[in-house]
mmCIF file of C-alpha atoms in Angstrom:
data_model
loop_
_atom_site.group_PDB
_atom_site.id
_atom_site.type_symbol
_atom_site.label_atom_id
_atom_site.label_comp_id
_atom_site.label_asym_id
_atom_site.label_seq_id
_atom_site.Cartn_x
_atom_site.Cartn_y
_atom_site.Cartn_z
ATOM 1 C CA UNK A 1 120.801 3.192 -37.775
ATOM 2 C CA UNK A 2 118.542 6.141 -38.723
ATOM 3 C CA UNK A 3 120.134 9.301 -39.964
ATOM 4 C CA UNK A 4 118.976 12.410 -38.151
ATOM 5 C CA UNK A 5 118.750 15.440 -40.383
ATOM 6 C CA UNK A 6 116.602 18.005 -38.716
ATOM 7 C CA UNK A 7 115.899 20.568 -36.033
ATOM 8 C CA UNK A 8 115.125 19.963 -32.424
ATOM 9 C CA UNK A 9 111.680 21.338 -31.636
ATOM 10 C CA UNK A 10 113.019 22.903 -28.443
ATOM 11 C CA UNK A 11 115.696 24.737 -30.449
ATOM 12 C CA UNK A 12 113.139 25.935 -32.990
ATOM 13 C CA UNK A 13 110.809 27.281 -30.310
ATOM 14 C CA UNK A 14 113.680 28.970 -28.501
ATOM 15 C CA UNK A 15 114.816 30.657 -31.702
ATOM 16 C CA UNK A 16 111.299 31.841 -32.523
ATOM 17 C CA UNK A 17 110.888 33.227 -28.997
ATOM 18 C CA UNK A 18 114.193 35.077 -29.378
ATOM 19 C CA UNK A 19 113.874 36.442 -32.910
ATOM 20 C CA UNK A 20 110.203 37.220 -33.486
ATOM 21 C CA UNK A 21 109.730 39.816 -30.689
ATOM 22 C CA UNK A 22 112.801 41.628 -32.022
ATOM 23 C CA UNK A 23 111.354 41.629 -35.557
ATOM 24 C CA UNK A 24 107.979 42.926 -34.324
ATOM 25 C CA UNK A 25 109.734 45.722 -32.425
ATOM 26 C CA UNK A 26 111.319 46.897 -35.683
ATOM 27 C CA UNK A 27 107.849 47.871 -36.995
ATOM 28 C CA UNK A 28 108.867 46.688 -40.441
ATOM 29 C CA UNK A 29 108.507 43.630 -42.655
ATOM 30 C CA UNK A 30 111.314 42.206 -44.772
ATOM 31 C CA UNK A 31 112.295 39.329 -47.008
ATOM 32 C CA UNK A 32 111.876 36.541 -44.449
ATOM 33 C CA UNK A 33 109.188 37.863 -42.125
ATOM 34 C CA UNK A 34 105.647 39.095 -42.708
ATOM 35 C CA UNK A 35 102.842 40.220 -40.384
ATOM 36 C CA UNK A 36 99.113 39.518 -40.579
ATOM 37 C CA UNK A 37 96.419 40.745 -38.211
ATOM 38 C CA UNK A 38 94.452 37.500 -38.442
ATOM 39 C CA UNK A 39 94.511 34.109 -40.088
ATOM 40 C CA UNK A 40 93.735 34.097 -43.805
ATOM 41 C CA UNK A 41 90.143 33.588 -44.994
ATOM 42 C CA UNK A 42 91.310 32.344 -48.407
ATOM 43 C CA UNK A 43 93.668 29.366 -48.508
ATOM 44 C CA UNK A 44 95.215 30.530 -51.780
ATOM 45 C CA UNK A 45 96.320 33.761 -50.073
ATOM 46 C CA UNK A 46 97.901 31.776 -47.249
ATOM 47 C CA UNK A 47 99.601 29.555 -49.818
ATOM 48 C CA UNK A 48 100.968 32.602 -51.637
ATOM 49 C CA UNK A 49 102.484 33.982 -48.426
ATOM 50 C CA UNK A 50 104.063 30.631 -47.585
ATOM 51 C CA UNK A 51 105.571 30.218 -51.065
ATOM 52 C CA UNK A 52 106.962 33.763 -51.194
ATOM 53 C CA UNK A 53 108.526 33.452 -47.743
ATOM 54 C CA UNK A 54 109.881 29.975 -48.474
ATOM 55 C CA UNK A 55 111.626 31.388 -51.552
ATOM 56 C CA UNK A 56 113.190 34.301 -49.660
ATOM 57 C CA UNK A 57 116.591 35.272 -51.026
ATOM 58 C CA UNK A 58 118.207 35.682 -47.606
ATOM 59 C CA UNK A 59 118.020 31.869 -47.282
ATOM 60 C CA UNK A 60 116.640 32.301 -43.781
ATOM 61 C CA UNK A 61 113.980 30.277 -42.020
ATOM 62 C CA UNK A 62 110.953 32.522 -42.500
ATOM 63 C CA UNK A 63 108.228 33.747 -40.147
ATOM 64 C CA UNK A 64 104.608 34.498 -41.026
ATOM 65 C CA UNK A 65 103.530 36.138 -37.777
ATOM 66 C CA UNK A 66 99.757 36.060 -37.426
ATOM 67 C CA UNK A 67 98.268 38.409 -34.833
ATOM 68 C CA UNK A 68 100.181 41.650 -35.506
ATOM 69 C CA UNK A 69 98.157 44.737 -36.472
ATOM 70 C CA UNK A 70 100.428 46.828 -38.691
ATOM 71 C CA UNK A 71 97.874 49.630 -39.041
ATOM 72 C CA UNK A 72 97.659 50.214 -35.284
ATOM 73 C CA UNK A 73 101.257 50.428 -34.144
ATOM 74 C CA UNK A 74 102.098 46.755 -34.659
ATOM 75 C CA UNK A 75 100.193 45.741 -31.544
ATOM 76 C CA UNK A 76 99.642 42.061 -30.793
ATOM 77 C CA UNK A 77 96.114 40.691 -31.300
ATOM 78 C CA UNK A 78 95.119 37.439 -29.629
ATOM 79 C CA UNK A 79 94.346 34.708 -32.195
ATOM 80 C CA UNK A 80 93.145 31.946 -29.887
ATOM 81 C CA UNK A 81 89.516 32.428 -30.939
ATOM 82 C CA UNK A 82 90.267 33.012 -34.627
ATOM 83 C CA UNK A 83 87.871 30.698 -36.548
ATOM 84 C CA UNK A 84 90.460 30.231 -39.309
ATOM 85 C CA UNK A 85 93.285 29.306 -36.931
ATOM 86 C CA UNK A 86 95.351 26.316 -38.043
ATOM 87 C CA UNK A 87 97.794 24.000 -36.300
ATOM 88 C CA UNK A 88 101.018 22.453 -37.577
ATOM 89 C CA UNK A 89 99.095 19.259 -38.363
ATOM 90 C CA UNK A 90 96.410 21.174 -40.292
ATOM 91 C CA UNK A 91 98.968 22.992 -42.459
ATOM 92 C CA UNK A 92 101.108 19.896 -42.996
ATOM 93 C CA UNK A 93 98.101 17.865 -44.139
ATOM 94 C CA UNK A 94 96.871 20.636 -46.438
ATOM 95 C CA UNK A 95 100.273 21.414 -47.963
ATOM 96 C CA UNK A 96 100.746 17.720 -48.636
ATOM 97 C CA UNK A 97 97.737 17.843 -50.974
ATOM 98 C CA UNK A 98 98.908 20.916 -52.896
ATOM 99 C CA UNK A 99 100.286 20.057 -56.392
ATOM 100 C CA UNK A 100 103.913 21.086 -55.857
ATOM 101 C CA UNK A 101 106.297 20.868 -58.797
ATOM 102 C CA UNK A 102 108.550 17.865 -58.269
ATOM 103 C CA UNK A 103 106.658 17.100 -55.021
ATOM 104 C CA UNK A 104 109.018 19.545 -53.287
ATOM 105 C CA UNK A 105 107.277 21.611 -50.633
ATOM 106 C CA UNK A 106 108.358 23.747 -47.713
ATOM 107 C CA UNK A 107 107.762 22.408 -44.251
ATOM 108 C CA UNK A 108 106.033 24.504 -41.635
ATOM 109 C CA UNK A 109 105.693 24.507 -37.880
ATOM 110 C CA UNK A 110 103.134 26.699 -36.096
ATOM 111 C CA UNK A 111 104.662 28.073 -32.895
ATOM 112 C CA UNK A 112 102.233 29.918 -30.566
ATOM 113 C CA UNK A 113 103.993 32.820 -28.853
ATOM 114 C CA UNK A 114 102.923 35.025 -25.961
ATOM 115 C CA UNK A 115 103.498 38.657 -26.937
ATOM 116 C CA UNK A 116 102.413 41.474 -24.621
ATOM 117 C CA UNK A 117 99.793 39.231 -23.056
ATOM 118 C CA UNK A 118 98.317 38.110 -26.371
ATOM 119 C CA UNK A 119 98.857 34.827 -28.189
ATOM 120 C CA UNK A 120 100.154 35.185 -31.731
ATOM 121 C CA UNK A 121 100.896 32.306 -34.101
ATOM 122 C CA UNK A 122 104.264 32.150 -35.844
ATOM 123 C CA UNK A 123 104.054 30.028 -38.977
ATOM 124 C CA UNK A 124 107.707 29.016 -39.170
ATOM 125 C CA UNK A 125 108.622 28.136 -42.747
ATOM 126 C CA UNK A 126 111.740 26.034 -43.157
ATOM 127 C CA UNK A 127 113.667 26.371 -46.389
ATOM 128 C CA UNK A 128 115.770 23.504 -47.695
ATOM 129 C CA UNK A 129 118.478 24.124 -50.279
ATOM 130 C CA UNK A 130 117.707 20.873 -52.127
ATOM 131 C CA UNK A 131 114.085 21.957 -52.757
ATOM 132 C CA UNK A 132 114.111 25.656 -53.742
ATOM 133 C CA UNK A 133 112.571 27.210 -55.699
ATOM 134 C CA UNK A 134 109.137 26.110 -54.530
ATOM 135 C CA UNK A 135 106.407 26.470 -57.155
ATOM 136 C CA UNK A 136 103.166 24.844 -58.270
ATOM 137 C CA UNK A 137 102.609 22.220 -60.913
ATOM 138 C CA UNK A 138 98.949 23.274 -61.191
ATOM 139 C CA UNK A 139 97.389 26.660 -60.447
ATOM 140 C CA UNK A 140 95.635 27.263 -57.143
ATOM 141 C CA UNK A 141 93.171 30.146 -56.961
ATOM 142 C CA UNK A 142 94.907 33.136 -58.530
ATOM 143 C CA UNK A 143 98.316 31.479 -58.215
ATOM 144 C CA UNK A 144 99.612 30.347 -61.582
ATOM 145 C CA UNK A 145 101.225 27.039 -62.436
ATOM 146 C CA UNK A 146 105.030 27.106 -62.912
ATOM 147 C CA UNK A 147 105.268 30.756 -61.805
ATOM 148 C CA UNK A 148 108.029 31.406 -59.268
ATOM 149 C CA UNK A 149 107.087 33.761 -56.443
ATOM 150 C CA UNK A 150 109.451 35.328 -53.918
ATOM 151 C CA UNK A 151 109.745 38.533 -51.865
ATOM 152 C CA UNK A 152 111.403 41.777 -52.871
ATOM 153 C CA UNK A 153 112.302 43.522 -49.652
ATOM 154 C CA UNK A 154 108.919 43.538 -47.828
ATOM 155 C CA UNK A 155 106.644 42.813 -50.794
ATOM 156 C CA UNK A 156 105.455 39.553 -52.321
ATOM 157 C CA UNK A 157 105.796 38.926 -56.042
ATOM 158 C CA UNK A 158 102.488 40.026 -57.691
ATOM 159 C CA UNK A 159 100.076 37.119 -57.981
ATOM 160 C CA UNK A 160 99.807 37.655 -61.747
ATOM 161 C CA UNK A 161 103.566 38.085 -62.149
ATOM 162 C CA UNK A 162 106.726 36.143 -61.500
ATOM 163 C CA UNK A 163 110.150 36.592 -59.959
ATOM 164 C CA UNK A 164 112.664 38.507 -62.055
ATOM 165 C CA UNK A 165 115.280 36.704 -64.112
ATOM 166 C CA UNK A 166 117.975 37.595 -61.559
ATOM 167 C CA UNK A 167 115.845 36.297 -58.675
ATOM 168 C CA UNK A 168 115.110 33.040 -60.467
ATOM 169 C CA UNK A 169 118.807 32.626 -61.252
ATOM 170 C CA UNK A 170 119.720 33.157 -57.598
ATOM 171 C CA UNK A 171 117.151 30.579 -56.471
ATOM 172 C CA UNK A 172 118.407 27.916 -58.858
ATOM 173 C CA UNK A 173 122.038 28.760 -58.065
ATOM 174 C CA UNK A 174 121.212 28.221 -54.408
ATOM 175 C CA UNK A 175 119.522 24.907 -55.233
ATOM 176 C CA UNK A 176 122.659 23.627 -57.003
ATOM 177 C CA UNK A 177 125.089 25.005 -54.427
ATOM 178 C CA UNK A 178 126.721 27.447 -56.833
ATOM 179 C CA UNK A 179 126.641 30.189 -54.198
ATOM 180 C CA UNK A 180 128.632 28.095 -51.693
ATOM 181 C CA UNK A 181 132.301 27.907 -50.824
ATOM 182 C CA UNK A 182 133.904 24.675 -52.149
ATOM 183 C CA UNK A 183 133.979 22.971 -48.749
ATOM 184 C CA UNK A 184 130.324 23.866 -48.102
ATOM 185 C CA UNK A 185 129.300 21.979 -51.245
ATOM 186 C CA UNK A 186 130.902 18.774 -50.005
ATOM 187 C CA UNK A 187 127.952 17.352 -48.013
ATOM 188 C CA UNK A 188 125.695 17.493 -51.074
ATOM 189 C CA UNK A 189 128.381 16.095 -53.380
ATOM 190 C CA UNK A 190 129.178 13.235 -51.007
ATOM 191 C CA UNK A 191 125.491 12.320 -50.883
ATOM 192 C CA UNK A 192 125.694 11.746 -54.636
ATOM 193 C CA UNK A 193 128.086 8.822 -54.193
ATOM 194 C CA UNK A 194 127.269 7.092 -57.484
ATOM 195 C CA UNK A 195 128.743 9.961 -59.485
ATOM 196 C CA UNK A 196 132.206 9.759 -57.917
ATOM 197 C CA UNK A 197 134.288 7.868 -60.460
ATOM 198 C CA UNK A 198 137.937 6.708 -60.670
ATOM 199 C CA UNK A 199 140.114 9.549 -61.910
ATOM 200 C CA UNK A 200 141.927 7.098 -64.176
ATOM 201 C CA UNK A 201 140.351 4.219 -66.086
ATOM 202 C CA UNK A 202 143.758 2.765 -66.980
ATOM 203 C CA UNK A 203 145.587 2.340 -63.682
ATOM 204 C CA UNK A 204 144.420 0.997 -60.354
ATOM 205 C CA UNK A 205 143.916 4.103 -58.241
ATOM 206 C CA UNK A 206 142.443 5.125 -54.909
ATOM 207 C CA UNK A 207 141.701 8.556 -56.349
ATOM 208 C CA UNK A 208 138.200 9.472 -57.443
ATOM 209 C CA UNK A 209 136.659 12.646 -58.827
ATOM 210 C CA UNK A 210 133.114 13.946 -58.984
ATOM 211 C CA UNK A 211 131.851 13.373 -62.505
ATOM 212 C CA UNK A 212 129.981 16.662 -62.832
ATOM 213 C CA UNK A 213 132.630 18.764 -61.057
ATOM 214 C CA UNK A 214 135.921 16.881 -61.614
ATOM 215 C CA UNK A 215 137.839 19.601 -59.800
ATOM 216 C CA UNK A 216 136.709 17.765 -56.632
ATOM 217 C CA UNK A 217 138.825 14.690 -55.886
ATOM 218 C CA UNK A 218 139.120 12.156 -53.066
ATOM 219 C CA UNK A 219 142.245 10.121 -52.480
ATOM 220 C CA UNK A 220 143.155 7.561 -49.823
ATOM 221 C CA UNK A 221 146.700 6.761 -48.701
ATOM 222 C CA UNK A 222 147.938 4.293 -46.099
ATOM 223 C CA UNK A 223 149.182 5.605 -42.740
ATOM 224 C CA UNK A 224 152.092 3.239 -42.205
ATOM 225 C CA UNK A 225 153.239 4.654 -38.852
ATOM 226 C CA UNK A 226 149.953 4.062 -37.010
ATOM 227 C CA UNK A 227 149.308 0.674 -35.420
ATOM 228 C CA UNK A 228 147.629 1.405 -32.061
ATOM 229 C CA UNK A 229 144.314 -0.394 -31.483
ATOM 230 C CA UNK A 230 141.206 1.347 -30.173
ATOM 231 C CA UNK A 231 138.476 -0.397 -28.208
ATOM 232 C CA UNK A 232 135.909 -0.175 -31.039
ATOM 233 C CA UNK A 233 138.129 -2.345 -33.273
ATOM 234 C CA UNK A 234 138.245 -5.303 -30.934
ATOM 235 C CA UNK A 235 134.866 -6.848 -31.753
ATOM 236 C CA UNK A 236 135.739 -7.173 -35.456
ATOM 237 C CA UNK A 237 136.554 -10.613 -36.840
ATOM 238 C CA UNK A 238 140.002 -9.248 -37.706
ATOM 239 C CA UNK A 239 140.877 -6.624 -35.049
ATOM 240 C CA UNK A 240 144.306 -5.782 -36.505
ATOM 241 C CA UNK A 241 144.602 -1.970 -36.568
ATOM 242 C CA UNK A 242 145.124 -0.317 -39.954
ATOM 243 C CA UNK A 243 144.675 3.336 -40.899
ATOM 244 C CA UNK A 244 144.446 5.485 -43.991
ATOM 245 C CA UNK A 245 144.341 9.203 -44.672
ATOM 246 C CA UNK A 246 141.506 10.543 -46.873
ATOM 247 C CA UNK A 247 142.209 13.844 -48.626
ATOM 248 C CA UNK A 248 139.553 15.834 -50.477
ATOM 249 C CA UNK A 249 140.910 18.442 -52.861
ATOM 250 C CA UNK A 250 139.456 21.212 -54.993
ATOM 251 C CA UNK A 251 141.568 22.078 -58.035
ATOM 252 C CA UNK A 252 144.451 20.349 -56.265
ATOM 253 C CA UNK A 253 144.081 22.337 -53.025
ATOM 254 C CA UNK A 254 143.252 20.244 -49.984
ATOM 255 C CA UNK A 255 140.015 21.475 -48.425
ATOM 256 C CA UNK A 256 139.341 18.560 -46.061
ATOM 257 C CA UNK A 257 141.152 15.534 -44.706
ATOM 258 C CA UNK A 258 140.290 12.820 -42.230
ATOM 259 C CA UNK A 259 141.971 9.832 -40.632
ATOM 260 C CA UNK A 260 140.265 6.564 -41.595
ATOM 261 C CA UNK A 261 140.202 3.360 -39.595
ATOM 262 C CA UNK A 262 140.351 0.255 -41.816
ATOM 263 C CA UNK A 263 138.256 -2.418 -40.134
ATOM 264 C CA UNK A 264 138.070 -6.196 -40.377
ATOM 265 C CA UNK A 265 141.109 -6.660 -42.577
ATOM 266 C CA UNK A 266 140.074 -4.004 -45.095
ATOM 267 C CA UNK A 267 136.433 -5.004 -45.525
ATOM 268 C CA UNK A 268 135.208 -1.576 -44.386
ATOM 269 C CA UNK A 269 136.710 1.879 -43.777
ATOM 270 C CA UNK A 270 135.318 4.779 -41.781
ATOM 271 C CA UNK A 271 136.564 8.100 -40.443
ATOM 272 C CA UNK A 272 137.970 7.620 -36.971
ATOM 273 C CA UNK A 273 135.247 8.577 -34.452
ATOM 274 C CA UNK A 274 135.698 11.452 -32.014
ATOM 275 C CA UNK A 275 136.542 10.905 -28.350
ATOM 276 C CA UNK A 276 134.727 12.438 -25.389
ATOM 277 C CA UNK A 277 134.851 12.131 -21.616
ATOM 278 C CA UNK A 278 132.085 12.334 -19.022
ATOM 279 C CA UNK A 279 133.408 13.788 -15.796
ATOM 280 C CA UNK A 280 131.575 12.899 -12.622
ATOM 281 C CA UNK A 281 130.821 15.925 -10.495
ATOM 282 C CA UNK A 282 133.029 16.032 -7.426
ATOM 283 C CA UNK A 283 135.308 13.192 -8.588
ATOM 284 C CA UNK A 284 139.016 13.421 -9.317
ATOM 285 C CA UNK A 285 141.369 11.239 -11.342
ATOM 286 C CA UNK A 286 140.879 9.805 -14.789
ATOM 287 C CA UNK A 287 139.734 6.438 -13.442
ATOM 288 C CA UNK A 288 136.640 8.136 -12.008
ATOM 289 C CA UNK A 289 135.455 9.300 -15.427
ATOM 290 C CA UNK A 290 133.933 7.704 -18.523
ATOM 291 C CA UNK A 291 135.388 7.771 -22.030
ATOM 292 C CA UNK A 292 133.616 6.900 -25.265
ATOM 293 C CA UNK A 293 133.722 7.476 -29.026
ATOM 294 C CA UNK A 294 131.000 9.069 -31.114
ATOM 295 C CA UNK A 295 129.851 10.535 -34.431
ATOM 296 C CA UNK A 296 127.648 13.591 -34.952
ATOM 297 C CA UNK A 297 125.348 13.150 -37.930
ATOM 298 C CA UNK A 298 125.559 16.798 -38.968
ATOM 299 C CA UNK A 299 129.353 16.594 -39.356
ATOM 300 C CA UNK A 300 131.369 16.224 -42.533
ATOM 301 C CA UNK A 301 133.043 13.182 -40.972
ATOM 302 C CA UNK A 302 129.680 11.390 -40.750
ATOM 303 C CA UNK A 303 128.903 12.324 -44.334
ATOM 304 C CA UNK A 304 132.225 10.767 -45.365
ATOM 305 C CA UNK A 305 131.373 7.735 -43.205
ATOM 306 C CA UNK A 306 128.190 7.186 -45.259
ATOM 307 C CA UNK A 307 130.037 7.862 -48.502
ATOM 308 C CA UNK A 308 132.557 5.080 -47.793
ATOM 309 C CA UNK A 309 129.904 2.547 -46.796
ATOM 310 C CA UNK A 310 129.038 -0.041 -49.426
ATOM 311 C CA UNK A 311 125.639 -1.324 -48.303
ATOM 312 C CA UNK A 312 125.688 -3.951 -51.055
ATOM 313 C CA UNK A 313 128.595 -5.748 -49.374
ATOM 314 C CA UNK A 314 127.550 -8.148 -46.633
ATOM 315 C CA UNK A 315 131.068 -7.995 -45.164
ATOM 316 C CA UNK A 316 130.939 -4.183 -45.028
ATOM 317 C CA UNK A 317 127.485 -4.298 -43.438
ATOM 318 C CA UNK A 318 128.749 -6.641 -40.726
ATOM 319 C CA UNK A 319 131.876 -4.586 -40.033
ATOM 320 C CA UNK A 320 129.887 -1.352 -39.867
ATOM 321 C CA UNK A 321 127.307 -2.883 -37.532
ATOM 322 C CA UNK A 322 130.068 -4.040 -35.228
ATOM 323 C CA UNK A 323 131.600 -0.557 -35.281
ATOM 324 C CA UNK A 324 128.303 1.147 -34.412
ATOM 325 C CA UNK A 325 127.761 -1.371 -31.608
ATOM 326 C CA UNK A 326 130.747 0.308 -29.939
ATOM 327 C CA UNK A 327 130.312 3.943 -31.016
ATOM 328 C CA UNK A 328 127.514 6.373 -30.112
ATOM 329 C CA UNK A 329 125.770 8.370 -32.843
ATOM 330 C CA UNK A 330 124.078 11.730 -32.187
ATOM 331 C CA UNK A 331 122.099 14.107 -34.404
ATOM 332 C CA UNK A 332 124.292 17.057 -33.438
ATOM 333 C CA UNK A 333 126.650 18.473 -30.817
ATOM 334 C CA UNK A 334 123.854 19.978 -28.708
ATOM 335 C CA UNK A 335 122.191 16.588 -28.409
ATOM 336 C CA UNK A 336 125.490 14.926 -27.495
ATOM 337 C CA UNK A 337 126.169 17.396 -24.702
ATOM 338 C CA UNK A 338 122.591 17.045 -23.471
ATOM 339 C CA UNK A 339 123.064 13.264 -23.343
ATOM 340 C CA UNK A 340 126.220 13.653 -21.269
ATOM 341 C CA UNK A 341 124.236 15.788 -18.826
ATOM 342 C CA UNK A 342 121.592 13.028 -18.744
ATOM 343 C CA UNK A 343 124.285 10.468 -17.837
ATOM 344 C CA UNK A 344 125.742 12.719 -15.142
ATOM 345 C CA UNK A 345 122.301 13.129 -13.616
ATOM 346 C CA UNK A 346 121.882 9.341 -13.644
ATOM 347 C CA UNK A 347 125.323 8.389 -12.372
ATOM 348 C CA UNK A 348 123.946 5.801 -9.979
ATOM 349 C CA UNK A 349 122.151 3.980 -12.781
ATOM 350 C CA UNK A 350 125.275 4.032 -14.946
ATOM 351 C CA UNK A 351 127.461 2.607 -12.177
ATOM 352 C CA UNK A 352 124.902 -0.117 -11.364
ATOM 353 C CA UNK A 353 124.732 -1.210 -15.002
ATOM 354 C CA UNK A 354 128.492 -1.065 -15.354
ATOM 355 C CA UNK A 355 128.964 -3.258 -12.274
ATOM 356 C CA UNK A 356 126.477 -5.815 -13.650
ATOM 357 C CA UNK A 357 127.797 -5.842 -17.216
ATOM 358 C CA UNK A 358 129.427 -9.041 -18.417
ATOM 359 C CA UNK A 359 133.157 -9.100 -18.947
ATOM 360 C CA UNK A 360 133.677 -8.569 -22.683
ATOM 361 C CA UNK A 361 135.930 -10.656 -24.853
ATOM 362 C CA UNK A 362 139.229 -8.979 -25.704
ATOM 363 C CA UNK A 363 141.499 -10.670 -28.265
ATOM 364 C CA UNK A 364 145.220 -11.151 -27.690
ATOM 365 C CA UNK A 365 147.077 -7.836 -27.670
ATOM 366 C CA UNK A 366 150.748 -6.891 -27.739
ATOM 367 C CA UNK A 367 152.405 -7.001 -24.313
ATOM 368 C CA UNK A 368 152.380 -3.188 -23.950
ATOM 369 C CA UNK A 369 148.557 -3.046 -24.001
ATOM 370 C CA UNK A 370 146.552 -3.849 -20.857
ATOM 371 C CA UNK A 371 143.415 -5.945 -21.597
ATOM 372 C CA UNK A 372 141.596 -4.552 -18.565
ATOM 373 C CA UNK A 373 141.830 -1.028 -20.038
ATOM 374 C CA UNK A 374 139.978 -2.119 -23.178
ATOM 375 C CA UNK A 375 137.518 -4.233 -21.178
ATOM 376 C CA UNK A 376 136.535 -1.114 -19.236
ATOM 377 C CA UNK A 377 136.073 0.977 -22.371
ATOM 378 C CA UNK A 378 133.946 -1.699 -24.052
ATOM 379 C CA UNK A 379 131.740 -2.086 -20.972
ATOM 380 C CA UNK A 380 131.337 1.686 -20.747
ATOM 381 C CA UNK A 381 130.316 1.850 -24.414
ATOM 382 C CA UNK A 382 127.756 -0.920 -23.929
ATOM 383 C CA UNK A 383 126.203 0.785 -20.912
ATOM 384 C CA UNK A 384 126.113 4.147 -22.675
ATOM 385 C CA UNK A 385 124.461 2.568 -25.720
ATOM 386 C CA UNK A 386 121.630 1.316 -23.522
ATOM 387 C CA UNK A 387 121.231 4.692 -21.816
ATOM 388 C CA UNK A 388 121.274 6.439 -25.190
ATOM 389 C CA UNK A 389 118.317 4.327 -26.346
ATOM 390 C CA UNK A 390 116.370 5.446 -23.276
ATOM 391 C CA UNK A 391 117.434 9.066 -23.776
ATOM 392 C CA UNK A 392 116.222 8.970 -27.391
ATOM 393 C CA UNK A 393 112.818 7.602 -26.419
ATOM 394 C CA UNK A 394 112.430 10.413 -23.910
ATOM 395 C CA UNK A 395 113.695 13.162 -26.216
ATOM 396 C CA UNK A 396 112.426 12.011 -29.621
ATOM 397 C CA UNK A 397 109.330 14.296 -29.555
ATOM 398 C CA UNK A 398 111.714 17.270 -29.496
ATOM 399 C CA UNK A 399 112.823 16.515 -33.069
ATOM 400 C CA UNK A 400 110.970 17.369 -36.243
ATOM 401 C CA UNK A 401 112.148 15.830 -39.533
ATOM 402 C CA UNK A 402 112.980 19.052 -41.383
ATOM 403 C CA UNK A 403 116.222 20.021 -43.052
ATOM 404 C CA UNK A 404 117.361 23.616 -43.155
ATOM 405 C CA UNK A 405 119.383 25.599 -45.641
ATOM 406 C CA UNK A 406 120.980 27.714 -42.954
ATOM 407 C CA UNK A 407 122.429 26.683 -39.600
ATOM 408 C CA UNK A 408 120.603 29.080 -37.278
#
């Protein structure tokens, strides 16, 4: 199951179309946007602009807007015939050959934009917290090796200079998450699973702390009063329902908690997936609608899901695969809602597939649970899984594999 960690191209283009005309109308440059009348003749000058904007201290996706004449009232100049014009593919290929320190480079997308009847190019520079500051391992043109360049208000760091000590400190602090609230640091800390260690080496404990910031702790406790099965448990080898509560604390203060489902007799645990319902237009009554469970990959719950997964255990791999056979996974909430719209628009196809789906196996349940209720939910999940595969194939070009520092 691939992990989506990026922007949708449609969202990026929409944001550029919204923001850039407003920035041009301000008749002013700033830390995360810059104007050029034409494409650069010298690649080292283009590289300097990209690095300075990528290291902007507002932590904003940056815009190098090419085709704006600052000296003549910030009018738009058409760049379609510019001999130095470059595409996203051109810049990506070139930047991939630049000797970046640590092989960490910003990612760029060129978005053509119609502005007052002229086509301008917006070099959209995506900043990722895990990679800043961006700098060169070897000099390029006048750019020096190991020098850190950024922007001070509307001005690039001098090519023969470097960022100030305070600016460098802010960039590295951003890289290590020191400028974040405790809960905002959690996704990065949970990615570093190997450095979560038992709080006590003497007693058997479910409590772990982060080795480099032991003020962060995770503890699991059994939920004894929960014993209701959900449909996604029933294809496990041991479908008996068990639950735990995971609590993440910072200096003893709980900053996040989640209900965990313990699958296959304890072989694998995961946060309980979210529920959603697809309502058919013009239909009434709950029986006329579709219910399913899902994860969004940009959520803290999904990050905890990956944290708890032991890929070295064959039993955990099997239990997780069986879980994800029953649960839908989306890159983000916008994609999930768009998929629901896709299903609503293809109601006839859904109902045909549902009618033709085989009756699933449902293990013995307590007398107060109706097998046909779970059979329906399992069939719905299977049909939705198939439609999700088709939706992804149709929508995949809208995604670019870039991670952003800010959620904009």
